[in-house]
Amino acid sequence: MSSTATETIAHLRCIACGATPPSACQDFRCANCGDLLEFVFPKWTFDPGALKALWLNRRTSRKPLDQSGVWRFRELLPHIAEEHAITLREGNTPLYELPRCARIAGLDTLHAKHQGMNPTASFKDTGMTFAASSAHQGGFRWVACASTGNTSASMAAYAARGNMHSLVLIPEGKISWGKLSQSLDYGALTCQLRTDFDGCVRILNELVRQKPVYLLNSVNPYRIEGQKTAAIELLEQLGWEPPDHIIVPGGNLGNSSAIGKALLEMRELKLIDRLPRLSIIQAQGANSFYRCVNEFGGTKLEPMTADTMATAIRIGNPASWKKALRVLRATGGAVEQVSEVEIAAAKAEIGSDGVGCEPASAVTLAGLKKLTRRGFVKPGESVVLILTGHLLKDPDFTIKFHRGELFAGTPDDINARLTMPLQRAPVVLNADLGAVIGALDAAERNS
Ligand code: F0G
């Protein structure tokens, strides 16, 4: 893997007490103070121009690692021996223009990097390829995660590719069928626990202390390192010209931490000359980080019982909140919260640009609308939304929305009528040409 002269030297450091353990415990918590660990790179001396050229050149290579949109940037990641790398050619995700959404948000232009176009259809693959490879390098037979559905789908796939067994802990009844079906097909031992995501995390943390099982949640710093590459790839796609704003959904806050870490490291390495503002959007029913920043000035995070139909971010006690807070402050970003109706509307609007995403990803557009309204984002500024999951991850939500059933019987029912112009319920007709022509003509008159 050493295609450059310098092999990357990385070591672990606790984000709170600064301890530098030679290796991590099974739960990836600092043995001193219990906080999270991160990788630091004390001896980075890269020529930024040479790095950019090397990465670009790898796009023409036929080597599996060079074809991965994660491993292509391996100089900025800790070293993992090539024979342990498990890749599904993740990353390489498109950057789309969203002209309709730009108009809706009051911007001249708007872009979305669609991480749902990864092999298992969510952004998790970029971190998982790297962390699953570290499990393989460590000789583990079993890997495990607690999940709202996407991490588990991704983990199960990479474990299968690496000939490892995987154990999935998911909240019973609160994940989408699409995600559940993935982990079944990829062969995971899938346990639906009668609790929420936070309850699954508690049990998993106990489990890894008792069994030789490798933890693949985003407290694992290898996950964060792999997920950094989404930001590196984005900047490469933009010709290394930073956008003014990057907007991400916030759940367990691993993704925002990873993207922020990448931005800071890219600036340190002079790959970019200024930082975009990184803003984080939460669902109102799962807003512990929003409250941490806007009510408690970042001094504490009060865990909550989370509830939102955007089940991917139905998380009340986000593990990486301190890492996210640090990058939020370093980049000058904002935190917003959005309602269930705002999420549903934004999801349909992203769909109307021919792109689509799952509900948790749509908080980005819903949040952007609020950020433009309050003047934090200006009409001429460049903005990139990170869409984290594919539209087909949660078709139930989409179908209920278009049939006008999503909010039936909930307190949001009346409010949700505002979204009726976005609804496109299927039309059931007799198998009759005249009926179809009638539907076509009616649609034309209304368009
Ligand atoms: N968007 C999607 C589609 C997700 O699946 C998640 C998290 C997030 C956003 C939030 O990212 O946690 O890094 O802040 N899903 C996790 C899971 C927790 O288990 O799949 P985060």
mmCIF file of C-alpha atoms and ligand atoms in Angstrom, residues 122-124 145-152 179 197 217-218 223 227 249-256 312-313 315 358 360-361 388-390, ligand 1:
data_model
loop_
_atom_site.group_PDB
_atom_site.id
_atom_site.type_symbol
_atom_site.label_atom_id
_atom_site.label_comp_id
_atom_site.label_asym_id
_atom_site.label_seq_id
_atom_site.Cartn_x
_atom_site.Cartn_y
_atom_site.Cartn_z
ATOM 1 C CA SER A 122 -25.786 4.708 2.512
ATOM 2 C CA PHE A 123 -22.786 6.784 3.588
ATOM 3 C CA LYS A 124 -21.871 4.107 6.140
ATOM 4 C CA CYS A 145 -22.924 -2.992 15.897
ATOM 5 C CA ALA A 146 -26.031 -1.344 17.303
ATOM 6 C CA SER A 147 -27.890 0.408 14.530
ATOM 7 C CA THR A 148 -30.917 2.243 13.249
ATOM 8 C CA GLY A 149 -30.471 0.144 10.101
ATOM 9 C CA ASN A 150 -27.830 1.562 7.779
ATOM 10 C CA THR A 151 -24.737 0.756 9.830
ATOM 11 C CA SER A 152 -26.002 -2.801 10.223
ATOM 12 C CA LYS A 179 -32.412 -1.917 5.822
ATOM 13 C CA PHE A 197 -31.164 2.548 19.436
ATOM 14 C CA ASN A 217 -20.189 1.623 15.745
ATOM 15 C CA SER A 218 -18.848 5.092 14.987
ATOM 16 C CA ARG A 223 -15.040 4.416 11.066
ATOM 17 C CA GLN A 227 -15.878 8.601 6.530
ATOM 18 C CA PRO A 249 -27.926 15.391 9.190
ATOM 19 C CA GLY A 250 -27.059 14.764 12.840
ATOM 20 C CA GLY A 251 -27.862 11.458 14.553
ATOM 21 C CA ASN A 252 -25.093 9.781 16.515
ATOM 22 C CA LEU A 253 -22.874 12.602 15.130
ATOM 23 C CA GLY A 254 -20.126 10.414 13.680
ATOM 24 C CA ASN A 255 -20.599 11.721 10.160
ATOM 25 C CA SER A 256 -20.410 15.402 11.059
ATOM 26 C CA ALA A 312 -32.150 6.583 10.886
ATOM 27 C CA ILE A 313 -31.643 9.538 13.235
ATOM 28 C CA ILE A 315 -31.150 8.767 18.541
ATOM 29 C CA GLU A 358 -34.291 8.678 2.610
ATOM 30 C CA ALA A 360 -33.003 11.361 7.487
ATOM 31 C CA SER A 361 -31.081 12.833 4.543
ATOM 32 C CA THR A 388 -26.752 10.101 3.484
ATOM 33 C CA GLY A 389 -29.118 7.386 2.275
ATOM 34 C CA HIS A 390 -30.900 6.215 -0.878
HETATM 35 N N1 F0G B 1 -28.506 9.663 7.762
HETATM 36 C C1 F0G B 1 -28.685 8.338 7.693
HETATM 37 C C2 F0G B 1 -29.345 7.792 6.481
HETATM 38 C C3 F0G B 1 -28.241 7.507 8.748
HETATM 39 O O1 F0G B 1 -28.405 6.190 8.660
HETATM 40 C C4 F0G B 1 -27.637 8.096 9.881
HETATM 41 C C5 F0G B 1 -27.200 7.281 11.002
HETATM 42 C C6 F0G B 1 -27.475 9.486 9.884
HETATM 43 C C7 F0G B 1 -27.919 10.233 8.817
HETATM 44 C C8 F0G B 1 -26.815 10.190 11.001
HETATM 45 O O2 F0G B 1 -25.431 10.008 10.954
HETATM 46 O O3 F0G B 1 -25.161 9.041 13.196
HETATM 47 O O4 F0G B 1 -23.205 9.814 11.894
HETATM 48 O O5 F0G B 1 -24.828 11.463 12.834
HETATM 49 N N2 F0G B 1 -27.419 6.062 11.103
HETATM 50 C C9 F0G B 1 -26.874 5.168 12.124
HETATM 51 C C10 F0G B 1 -27.151 3.723 11.830
HETATM 52 C C11 F0G B 1 -26.857 5.593 13.487
HETATM 53 O O6 F0G B 1 -27.135 2.906 12.760
HETATM 54 O O7 F0G B 1 -27.339 3.390 10.680
HETATM 55 P P1 F0G B 1 -24.599 10.091 12.304
#
